[in-house]
PDB file of C-alpha atoms and ligand atoms in Angstrom:
ATOM      1  CA  MET N  10      -0.088  -0.057   0.040  1.00  0.00           C
ATOM      2  CA  ALA N  11       1.233   3.341  -0.832  1.00  0.00           C
ATOM      3  CA  ALA N  12       2.505   5.552   1.815  1.00  0.00           C
ATOM      4  CA  THR N  13       0.533   9.052   2.100  1.00  0.00           C
ATOM      5  CA  THR N  14       2.665  12.233   1.520  1.00  0.00           C
ATOM      6  CA  LEU N  15       1.979  15.698   1.877  1.00  0.00           C
ATOM      7  CA  ARG N  16       3.607  17.802  -1.553  1.00  0.00           C
ATOM      8  CA  PRO N  17       3.789  21.395  -0.970  1.00  0.00           C
ATOM      9  CA  MET N  18       1.807  23.891  -2.864  1.00  0.00           C
ATOM     10  CA  PHE N  19       2.036  27.333  -0.912  1.00  0.00           C
ATOM     11  CA  SER N  20       5.152  28.300   1.614  1.00  0.00           C
ATOM     12  CA  ALA N  21       4.317  29.682   4.451  1.00  0.00           C
ATOM     13  CA  GLN N  22       6.659  32.316   3.196  1.00  0.00           C
ATOM     14  CA  GLN N  23       4.393  32.516   0.126  1.00  0.00           C
ATOM     15  CA  ILE N  24       0.989  32.739   2.336  1.00  0.00           C
ATOM     16  CA  GLN N  25       2.309  35.114   4.107  1.00  0.00           C
ATOM     17  CA  GLN N  26       3.138  37.526   0.965  1.00  0.00           C
ATOM     18  CA  ARG N  27      -0.200  36.918  -0.252  1.00  0.00           C
ATOM     19  CA  ILE N  28      -2.627  37.953   2.804  1.00  0.00           C
ATOM     20  CA  GLN N  29      -0.725  41.121   3.592  1.00  0.00           C
ATOM     21  CA  GLU N  30      -1.641  41.967   0.278  1.00  0.00           C
ATOM     22  CA  MET N  31      -4.900  41.183   0.575  1.00  0.00           C
ATOM     23  CA  GLY N  32      -4.654  42.779   4.089  1.00  0.00           C
ATOM     24  CA  ALA N  33      -3.914  45.843   1.892  1.00  0.00           C
ATOM     25  CA  GLN N  34      -6.466  45.501  -0.580  1.00  0.00           C
ATOM     26  CA  ILE N  35      -9.118  45.479   2.765  1.00  0.00           C
ATOM     27  CA  ASP N  36      -7.515  48.596   3.778  1.00  0.00           C
ATOM     28  CA  ARG N  37      -8.223  50.253   1.126  1.00  0.00           C
ATOM     29  CA  ASP N  38     -11.774  48.722   0.175  1.00  0.00           C
ATOM     30  CA  TYR N  39     -12.887  49.905   3.637  1.00  0.00           C
ATOM     31  CA  PRO N  40     -11.961  52.831   4.300  1.00  0.00           C
ATOM     32  CA  ASP N  41     -14.909  53.835   7.207  1.00  0.00           C
ATOM     33  CA  GLY N  42     -17.614  52.371   9.475  1.00  0.00           C
ATOM     34  CA  SER N  43     -17.583  48.668  11.431  1.00  0.00           C
ATOM     35  CA  LEU N  44     -15.600  46.139  10.026  1.00  0.00           C
ATOM     36  CA  HIS N  45     -16.532  42.365  11.606  1.00  0.00           C
ATOM     37  CA  LEU N  46     -14.323  39.754  10.648  1.00  0.00           C
ATOM     38  CA  VAL N  47     -16.417  36.292  11.048  1.00  0.00           C
ATOM     39  CA  CYS N  48     -13.584  33.790  11.802  1.00  0.00           C
ATOM     40  CA  ILE N  49     -15.388  29.952  10.207  1.00  0.00           C
ATOM     41  CA  LEU N  50     -14.603  27.313  12.653  1.00  0.00           C
ATOM     42  CA  LYS N  51     -12.216  25.608  12.513  1.00  0.00           C
ATOM     43  CA  GLY N  52     -10.476  25.822   9.489  1.00  0.00           C
ATOM     44  CA  ALA N  53     -10.156  29.739   8.922  1.00  0.00           C
ATOM     45  CA  CYS N  54      -8.764  30.433  12.830  1.00  0.00           C
ATOM     46  CA  ILE N  55      -5.214  30.754  11.592  1.00  0.00           C
ATOM     47  CA  PHE N  56      -5.987  32.660   8.080  1.00  0.00           C
ATOM     48  CA  LEU N  57      -7.830  34.922  10.549  1.00  0.00           C
ATOM     49  CA  ALA N  58      -5.006  35.726  12.815  1.00  0.00           C
ATOM     50  CA  ASP N  59      -2.526  36.452  10.030  1.00  0.00           C
ATOM     51  CA  LEU N  60      -5.618  38.186   8.184  1.00  0.00           C
ATOM     52  CA  ALA N  61      -6.870  40.484  11.087  1.00  0.00           C
ATOM     53  CA  ARG N  62      -2.708  41.343  11.759  1.00  0.00           C
ATOM     54  CA  ALA N  63      -2.454  42.186   8.275  1.00  0.00           C
ATOM     55  CA  ILE N  64      -5.196  45.265   8.210  1.00  0.00           C
ATOM     56  CA  GLU N  65      -4.586  48.518   9.851  1.00  0.00           C
ATOM     57  CA  ARG N  66      -8.145  49.650  10.134  1.00  0.00           C
ATOM     58  CA  ASP N  67      -9.779  48.829  13.138  1.00  0.00           C
ATOM     59  CA  VAL N  68     -12.099  45.671  13.008  1.00  0.00           C
ATOM     60  CA  VAL N  69     -14.013  43.674  15.393  1.00  0.00           C
ATOM     61  CA  ILE N  70     -13.498  39.750  15.473  1.00  0.00           C
ATOM     62  CA  ASP N  71     -16.100  37.131  16.046  1.00  0.00           C
ATOM     63  CA  PHE N  72     -16.494  33.417  15.245  1.00  0.00           C
ATOM     64  CA  MET N  73     -19.415  30.860  13.879  1.00  0.00           C
ATOM     65  CA  GLY N  74     -19.110  27.267  13.574  1.00  0.00           C
ATOM     66  CA  ILE N  75     -21.135  25.657  10.866  1.00  0.00           C
ATOM     67  CA  SER N  76     -21.240  21.841  10.226  1.00  0.00           C
ATOM     68  CA  SER N  77     -22.517  20.353   6.523  1.00  0.00           C
ATOM     69  CA  TYR N  78     -23.301  17.141   6.082  1.00  0.00           C
ATOM     70  CA  GLY N  79     -23.898  15.260   2.514  1.00  0.00           C
ATOM     71  CA  ARG N  80     -20.858  16.797   0.417  1.00  0.00           C
ATOM     72  CA  GLY N  81     -19.224  14.674  -1.716  1.00  0.00           C
ATOM     73  CA  THR N  82     -22.246  12.465  -2.659  1.00  0.00           C
ATOM     74  CA  THR N  83     -25.434  14.691  -2.736  1.00  0.00           C
ATOM     75  CA  THR N  84     -25.958  18.002  -3.763  1.00  0.00           C
ATOM     76  CA  SER N  85     -28.848  18.637  -0.675  1.00  0.00           C
ATOM     77  CA  GLY N  86     -26.135  20.227   1.523  1.00  0.00           C
ATOM     78  CA  ALA N  87     -28.311  20.568   4.479  1.00  0.00           C
ATOM     79  CA  VAL N  88     -25.945  22.908   6.835  1.00  0.00           C
ATOM     80  CA  LYS N  89     -26.070  23.440  10.515  1.00  0.00           C
ATOM     81  CA  VAL N  90     -24.711  26.515  12.910  1.00  0.00           C
ATOM     82  CA  THR N  91     -23.149  24.646  15.998  1.00  0.00           C
ATOM     83  CA  LYS N  92     -22.186  28.382  17.363  1.00  0.00           C
ATOM     84  CA  ASP N  93     -23.449  31.599  16.008  1.00  0.00           C
ATOM     85  CA  LEU N  94     -22.387  34.908  16.523  1.00  0.00           C
ATOM     86  CA  ASP N  95     -21.804  36.747  19.839  1.00  0.00           C
ATOM     87  CA  LEU N  96     -22.056  40.020  18.353  1.00  0.00           C
ATOM     88  CA  ALA N  97     -25.175  41.522  16.356  1.00  0.00           C
ATOM     89  CA  VAL N  98     -24.582  42.803  12.514  1.00  0.00           C
ATOM     90  CA  GLU N  99     -27.455  44.963  11.863  1.00  0.00           C
ATOM     91  CA  GLY N 100     -26.000  48.296  10.093  1.00  0.00           C
ATOM     92  CA  VAL N 101     -22.290  47.098   9.928  1.00  0.00           C
ATOM     93  CA  ASP N 102     -19.989  45.349   7.150  1.00  0.00           C
ATOM     94  CA  VAL N 103     -19.285  41.684   7.609  1.00  0.00           C
ATOM     95  CA  LEU N 104     -16.223  40.340   6.069  1.00  0.00           C
ATOM     96  CA  VAL N 105     -16.806  36.357   6.252  1.00  0.00           C
ATOM     97  CA  VAL N 106     -12.857  34.425   6.489  1.00  0.00           C
ATOM     98  CA  GLU N 107     -12.881  31.306   5.298  1.00  0.00           C
ATOM     99  CA  ASP N 108     -10.481  28.805   4.996  1.00  0.00           C
ATOM    100  CA  ILE N 109     -11.155  27.676   1.120  1.00  0.00           C
ATOM    101  CA  VAL N 110     -14.641  27.916  -0.692  1.00  0.00           C
ATOM    102  CA  ASP N 111     -15.353  24.137  -2.428  1.00  0.00           C
ATOM    103  CA  THR N 112     -18.704  23.252  -3.678  1.00  0.00           C
ATOM    104  CA  GLY N 113     -19.723  26.562  -1.814  1.00  0.00           C
ATOM    105  CA  ILE N 114     -22.985  24.732  -0.057  1.00  0.00           C
ATOM    106  CA  THR N 115     -21.567  26.354   2.814  1.00  0.00           C
ATOM    107  CA  LEU N 116     -21.104  29.603   2.294  1.00  0.00           C
ATOM    108  CA  ASN N 117     -24.131  30.143  -0.061  1.00  0.00           C
ATOM    109  CA  TYR N 118     -25.770  29.164   3.152  1.00  0.00           C
ATOM    110  CA  LEU N 119     -23.943  31.408   5.526  1.00  0.00           C
ATOM    111  CA  VAL N 120     -24.023  34.360   3.643  1.00  0.00           C
ATOM    112  CA  ASN N 121     -28.366  33.990   3.106  1.00  0.00           C
ATOM    113  CA  ILE N 122     -28.220  33.635   7.231  1.00  0.00           C
ATOM    114  CA  LEU N 123     -25.910  36.805   7.660  1.00  0.00           C
ATOM    115  CA  GLN N 124     -28.428  38.563   4.803  1.00  0.00           C
ATOM    116  CA  GLN N 125     -31.390  38.097   7.012  1.00  0.00           C
ATOM    117  CA  ARG N 126     -29.256  39.982   9.805  1.00  0.00           C
ATOM    118  CA  LYS N 127     -29.660  43.455   7.511  1.00  0.00           C
ATOM    119  CA  PRO N 128     -25.432  44.032   7.625  1.00  0.00           C
ATOM    120  CA  ARG N 129     -24.787  46.592   5.592  1.00  0.00           C
ATOM    121  CA  SER N 130     -22.987  44.377   3.439  1.00  0.00           C
ATOM    122  CA  VAL N 131     -21.543  41.035   3.433  1.00  0.00           C
ATOM    123  CA  ARG N 132     -18.226  39.907   1.707  1.00  0.00           C
ATOM    124  CA  ILE N 133     -16.377  36.344   1.831  1.00  0.00           C
ATOM    125  CA  ALA N 134     -12.267  36.472   1.898  1.00  0.00           C
ATOM    126  CA  ALA N 135     -11.117  32.967   1.757  1.00  0.00           C
ATOM    127  CA  LEU N 136      -7.539  31.669   1.373  1.00  0.00           C
ATOM    128  CA  LEU N 137      -8.309  28.773  -1.023  1.00  0.00           C
ATOM    129  CA  ASP N 138     -10.581  28.797  -3.601  1.00  0.00           C
ATOM    130  CA  LYS N 139     -11.459  25.271  -5.967  1.00  0.00           C
ATOM    131  CA  PRO N 140     -13.363  26.989  -8.657  1.00  0.00           C
ATOM    132  CA  GLU N 141     -14.260  23.620 -10.514  1.00  0.00           C
ATOM    133  CA  ARG N 142     -15.830  22.212  -7.699  1.00  0.00           C
ATOM    134  CA  ARG N 143     -18.637  24.753  -7.186  1.00  0.00           C
ATOM    135  CA  LEU N 144     -22.015  23.861  -6.663  1.00  0.00           C
ATOM    136  CA  ARG N 145     -23.689  26.570  -5.452  1.00  0.00           C
ATOM    137  CA  PRO N 146     -22.588  29.943  -6.542  1.00  0.00           C
ATOM    138  CA  VAL N 147     -20.608  32.284  -3.730  1.00  0.00           C
ATOM    139  CA  LYS N 148     -18.825  35.310  -4.917  1.00  0.00           C
ATOM    140  CA  VAL N 149     -15.730  35.334  -3.168  1.00  0.00           C
ATOM    141  CA  THR N 150     -14.433  39.148  -3.351  1.00  0.00           C
ATOM    142  CA  TYR N 151     -10.411  38.591  -1.799  1.00  0.00           C
ATOM    143  CA  VAL N 152      -9.142  35.034  -2.550  1.00  0.00           C
ATOM    144  CA  GLY N 153      -6.143  33.969  -1.787  1.00  0.00           C
ATOM    145  CA  PHE N 154      -4.812  31.739  -4.381  1.00  0.00           C
ATOM    146  CA  GLN N 155      -6.840  29.700  -6.784  1.00  0.00           C
ATOM    147  CA  ILE N 156      -6.436  25.832  -6.773  1.00  0.00           C
ATOM    148  CA  PRO N 157      -7.268  23.041  -8.883  1.00  0.00           C
ATOM    149  CA  ASP N 158      -9.397  20.105  -7.711  1.00  0.00           C
ATOM    150  CA  GLU N 159      -7.019  18.433  -4.819  1.00  0.00           C
ATOM    151  CA  PHE N 160      -7.217  17.838  -1.528  1.00  0.00           C
ATOM    152  CA  VAL N 161      -4.782  20.349   0.540  1.00  0.00           C
ATOM    153  CA  VAL N 162      -3.833  20.402   4.092  1.00  0.00           C
ATOM    154  CA  GLY N 163      -1.952  22.718   6.692  1.00  0.00           C
ATOM    155  CA  TYR N 164      -2.286  25.966   7.607  1.00  0.00           C
ATOM    156  CA  GLY N 165      -5.649  25.441   9.162  1.00  0.00           C
ATOM    157  CA  LEU N 166      -6.941  22.913   7.006  1.00  0.00           C
ATOM    158  CA  ASP N 167      -7.327  19.451   7.869  1.00  0.00           C
ATOM    159  CA  PHE N 168      -7.635  15.828   7.001  1.00  0.00           C
ATOM    160  CA  ALA N 169      -9.962  14.204  10.071  1.00  0.00           C
ATOM    161  CA  GLU N 170      -8.271  16.868  12.593  1.00  0.00           C
ATOM    162  CA  ARG N 171      -5.085  16.523  11.580  1.00  0.00           C
ATOM    163  CA  TYR N 172      -2.425  18.435   9.833  1.00  0.00           C
ATOM    164  CA  ARG N 173      -3.621  22.032  10.474  1.00  0.00           C
ATOM    165  CA  ASN N 174      -0.480  23.176  12.466  1.00  0.00           C
ATOM    166  CA  LEU N 175       1.522  22.831   9.683  1.00  0.00           C
ATOM    167  CA  ARG N 176       2.903  25.708   8.350  1.00  0.00           C
ATOM    168  CA  ASP N 177       2.707  25.359   4.580  1.00  0.00           C
ATOM    169  CA  VAL N 178      -0.465  24.403   2.818  1.00  0.00           C
ATOM    170  CA  CYS N 179       0.546  20.789   0.928  1.00  0.00           C
ATOM    171  CA  VAL N 180      -1.542  18.261  -1.093  1.00  0.00           C
ATOM    172  CA  LEU N 181      -2.376  15.253   0.634  1.00  0.00           C
ATOM    173  CA  GLU N 182      -1.712  12.192  -1.244  1.00  0.00           C
ATOM    174  CA  GLY N 183      -2.765   8.807  -0.020  1.00  0.00           C
ATOM    175  CA  PRO N 184      -4.496   5.752  -0.177  1.00  0.00           C
ATOM    176  CA  GLN N 185      -7.027   7.179   2.437  1.00  0.00           C
ATOM    177  CA  VAL N 186      -7.640  10.308   0.441  1.00  0.00           C
ATOM    178  CA  ALA N 187      -8.970   8.968  -2.673  1.00  0.00           C
TER     179      ALA N 187
HETATM  180  P1  IMP U 208     -18.099  23.629   0.777  1.00  0.00           P
HETATM  181  O1  IMP U 208     -17.549  24.599  -0.060  1.00  0.00           O
HETATM  182  O2  IMP U 208     -19.515  23.937   1.526  1.00  0.00           O
HETATM  183  O3  IMP U 208     -17.968  22.315   0.042  1.00  0.00           O
HETATM  184  O4  IMP U 208     -17.332  23.140   1.641  1.00  0.00           O
HETATM  185  C1  IMP U 208     -15.995  24.233   2.575  1.00  0.00           C
HETATM  186  C2  IMP U 208     -15.194  23.401   3.843  1.00  0.00           C
HETATM  187  O5  IMP U 208     -15.024  21.781   3.139  1.00  0.00           O
HETATM  188  C3  IMP U 208     -14.100  24.169   4.090  1.00  0.00           C
HETATM  189  O6  IMP U 208     -14.338  24.687   5.143  1.00  0.00           O
HETATM  190  C4  IMP U 208     -13.484  23.061   4.519  1.00  0.00           C
HETATM  191  O7  IMP U 208     -13.623  22.788   5.908  1.00  0.00           O
HETATM  192  C5  IMP U 208     -13.599  22.003   3.454  1.00  0.00           C
HETATM  193  N1  IMP U 208     -12.929  21.706   2.678  1.00  0.00           N
HETATM  194  C6  IMP U 208     -12.975  21.707   1.231  1.00  0.00           C
HETATM  195  N2  IMP U 208     -12.163  21.570   0.341  1.00  0.00           N
HETATM  196  C7  IMP U 208     -11.035  21.287   1.768  1.00  0.00           C
HETATM  197  C8  IMP U 208      -9.997  20.623   1.315  1.00  0.00           C
HETATM  198  O8  IMP U 208      -8.930  20.574   0.015  1.00  0.00           O
HETATM  199  N3  IMP U 208      -8.879  20.465   2.034  1.00  0.00           N
HETATM  200  C9  IMP U 208      -9.679  20.338   3.709  1.00  0.00           C
HETATM  201  N4  IMP U 208     -10.625  20.909   3.824  1.00  0.00           N
HETATM  202  C10 IMP U 208     -11.275  20.774   3.024  1.00  0.00           C
HETATM  203 MG1   MG U 209     -14.251  25.353   7.138  1.00  0.00          MG
END
């Protein structure tokens, strides 16, 4: 049986450089008003920590937990909120911070929930985007890197809760990933 391997896709240095650019863009795009960074647990926690510090303007940080069912085998895609925001978002700019956009089912649902709370705006910042895999439309305003349809881990992303602490983003290859 072939062994599991980690093939580097983006180095820690490449990730940091791209996040500095994203932070500068966000500073230019949101000159005033309250900006709420909404981190989607758990995968986006490391990206949030670096992106928040690449932004110079004032921000508020909040967290949301989401779990998705039916991914991969069905398009029905039920999504459940497992931890809601602590803060109200009415009238504020919301920037959802996500690790990766894959089918789009999670974010399509989440943006709908957030819109019902009457924020001033809702946008998405994602470190990674796999556009080939999309099943539901999602507008991702700030994308770190577009990637092909490969399963990646590290920098917050997991496989069965492992590998989140890798400094690089790596492609996970091996028999259990197929
Ligand atoms: P979707 O866009 O609703 O399909 O789901 C996105 C979520 O699936 C992300 O927040 C990740 O938790 C997970 N995910 C999708 N692709 C990958 C990957 O390549 N590695 C690790 N997690 C992934
Ligand atoms: Mg996630």
